[in-house]
């Protein structure tokens, strides 16, 4: 197995480890998930009490569930939460009653177009209850006297989220955010969570120019809570990325930040353009994942979104078919590799001044003779020509059409030869 | 008949009403036309004396014509002004003589490529006389002793133009200009005049944010005269449009203002892009209609030109074939509808500030729950995200790709819910 | 013969005159070449002593060669410098020894893919010696005892270059640079040298708004030396062009200056776009000819590069096949014509102010009546409309889409009619 496939396998295994847990935007499933992440990286778990105001929102009650089922008159569980946590509408209030099929039906949800799949539904901000079932199963339900039980609780408690901070040479931060509130769904949620965890694990053992903040939080209210409680901290965010849906077989997609032209946008696009595979660039829109909050006008953080097939653009989205087979070792490995390259550009981008502003230096006598017109020679000439203090290496890579790594290598060689020097980091 | 076709029929009827009148850049035909417009809208008729200097130009002598004909030796009118006012070259000096065909021929104009059509010719700034005839008719003229009569006068008098001012909440104006100096020509002239009249008629009965100034004037010298005599007033023109050739069967064409990127340009282009029909956008050029004068460098007014097929791009242009059949109820209705939409954008464009700059507000509790990802939901999110005081609704419509009306509706809903407030109007 | 072909023939003849001389970056061949140029234009020949520091470089030793050969054991010259000066690697140190084929082989260079062609090689900054031969000839060499002789000298001396300065109305300069250091190679070197010489010859007899500086210098070190010794002078360079490879049958290529949007770029691109032939525009890159030095960040001069097929993009490049047949009278004439047009735009570009900023003047009464909508009429209207002091004639030509000459003609007519006046030249 190639080293690349190796990391893909490791991410997939971690997805599989987290898959059975019944997560929601609050509760024990979420806490257990954070503990699994904590086994791998230094994660602080925060608990925000129910009722805490966070901007226009309020931390909701905590939801927990122990069991849920629909039993027929023979006492047989025809729908069983123990089989799939998708069977219960997330945030369902407790219920335990006998009822006819007619009474039950308004509480049953299925997908007629995909009769084998169980849909995923939530009812976060409106108290109700319900069951999700495959359409096939729905059709088998006869008129009967059913025992309907949801053994849940919806009470004052906490909203939990995890934060992994890795300090770097600089206080300026790179923010990486993943939502961690979906139950047994692999691409939309766990792939991003696992990729974020493994990236943090690798970065924890590397020298870091920037500090890193990895957030694992419930979508929307979690990000809003973090922003509300960390307003001062957000001033240090220089670059950021939301990770989601990074395991499916589709091509990579990068969705630009609100400003659309910041370094994270350019680093991501450069990486995809030089990645040798099909890819897609999306303009910013205020819909999607937590980039909606990070890019709200009062913050306008330089945060993009890294994914393969976007939310809502694959049929399996928010169904039981977004399972362990839907995410692949190869795609996870490719996502990891590309995200690493994006971070490498951000980390290693720098602006230099050539010490020979007037005409080229004589490279031969500096031990930098490369065949005229070779890529190595061109990279040296580009760095020398544009190192006027106004062009970063990323600028130079973009203008020359050469991949960042080769420009970076040329700059390293020129530094070593004493021909350029870095200007103060911004 | 649909309401839309209804307005098209009304415009066409008004074109038909004005069709028989013999207009020129001065004279009674022009005055009578203005009186017809005055029956519909509050129009002030201005009279500028011959000889008045207007920038580099001088108001010309007034031209009037009562009758004109060419009689053969049998006393038969072979060419008769009473049949078509196009038969006489506009501004022909009086003549009444006997002459041979050879003497007459240099004064006869026809279109060999369109043998059934009478051309339209003028001789405004060079004293001469002439007749326009169909080429077929020209070929039937035998050598004979002809009585040639043009019973016209070219004397000191006035240049007339009409002005309809509708005051609005603001002193800032929208200028709508139509030339009204062509005789029996329907698309090039009357379609614009009639569209302008009906737009003014509608606007007169609506609340108006902007004030409106509709000008009905002879082309070139009329616009120059208005600009020369109203220099101070031009400072109030925020948006403007020249209307011409809006009745033919061709697609809509918008010609940009000199600056090319002002609100009237953007509103017109947005309307055509979302109009569901083929259309054409032209860059500004200093040739065409009176946008030439409004967009001269000393004024550089934000004035575009709204038309269907541009001048010179249809064969019937400046011939008797530009008649009542050439302009259609459907095209006139479509032009009216699109111009109304353009003005609606200008009127209703506004810049807001979201009162929740930091993260999204919780729309559900404000009664603004819309299905996530639905167009209505997206429109709300776009307005919230870009209402940072630097983006107008038109900016938001352009960036989101959504039609202005939906963005406007979202802003109305958000205003009602107290989530945004307008910033001071510029 | 057309006048255009006439100039092409003259350039070709001058290429043929210079072809036999054995040029290098220093030495008598270079000096003799400059003397040939001096017969046509007022050329100052500068001599810079060996060892002079010029920025990061040092003027090298002067190389001269009298004879060179490889004789077989029968005393027959099997490789003979007198047959082609390409046979000796430029800057070869002297050698005179007997040696076996095995000893000789590391010093022999050929092109297996082009077995009839002799390659061109240099060894400027590393002392060595060698012979270039056709691959066919290489294969005929038997094992033998060869007499190898290079009767050269590499000693303290001078680097020579030629400078032709033509003063104009203004001190601001147009810099035209050609490298003149290649031996018997026609396209890469002599075509540029001959075009530069003939352009200077023509310009010497014309009124000139700008001053002109033509440089004929050895590539790289020559340009660096000129820049190092004339730093103050470079401040006066307003426009500049490197001429090279202008005689082959390929289409014209213009490579932009480092800034990429200066007047020389726009004039060159305008000329090629309106030239009626296929052409190519290249972005700047810090590889190629002496634009590398002129466009180094400390100078960043507005210098482009004018060529037909770029260096390295034709198979004959740096081989004996880049000969008198490879450059054609037609291509040389076309290059001359287009360069003349580019310089004409630079010379005749000007910014005017219309004296009728408010509305169009009445052109008819100024004797400027042109048929409405004719090209002549449009050109007048464009110049009037954009002559607001912020648009040059080149701006107007670009925006109108009309060729510069027609816009220039309209401006001349308007000047003569007293309708526009030039603003102060920058």
XYZ file of C-alpha atoms in Angstrom, chain A residues 55 57 175 217-228 234 242 258 284-301 303, chain B residues 356-362 381 385:
46
model
C -25.670 36.665 19.244
C -29.327 32.592 19.114
C -8.696 28.056 11.558
C -18.559 21.693 16.625
C -22.261 21.326 15.938
C -23.194 23.082 12.711
C -24.581 26.660 12.845
C -25.241 27.091 16.585
C -21.821 25.667 17.426
C -19.950 27.997 15.092
C -22.102 30.938 16.230
C -21.338 30.070 19.851
C -17.592 29.885 19.199
C -17.636 33.237 17.380
C -19.738 34.884 20.088
C -11.066 35.972 15.603
C -14.247 24.442 6.549
C -16.605 35.906 0.919
C -18.912 32.215 -2.304
C -22.561 32.022 -1.390
C -24.053 32.493 2.075
C -25.451 28.960 2.057
C -23.636 25.721 2.853
C -21.755 25.036 6.094
C -20.249 27.194 8.821
C -18.416 29.444 6.348
C -21.837 31.177 6.447
C -21.064 32.331 9.972
C -17.310 32.916 9.633
C -18.039 34.981 6.524
C -20.894 36.997 8.004
C -20.192 40.698 7.399
C -19.214 41.483 10.985
C -16.414 38.898 10.832
C -15.729 38.437 7.114
C -12.977 35.974 7.937
C -12.414 31.154 5.320
C -26.984 41.211 12.772
C -23.561 41.789 11.297
C -22.120 38.989 13.406
C -23.505 35.616 12.251
C -26.922 34.990 10.788
C -29.985 35.897 12.809
C -32.255 32.995 13.710
C -29.266 34.969 3.267
C -24.675 38.620 4.183
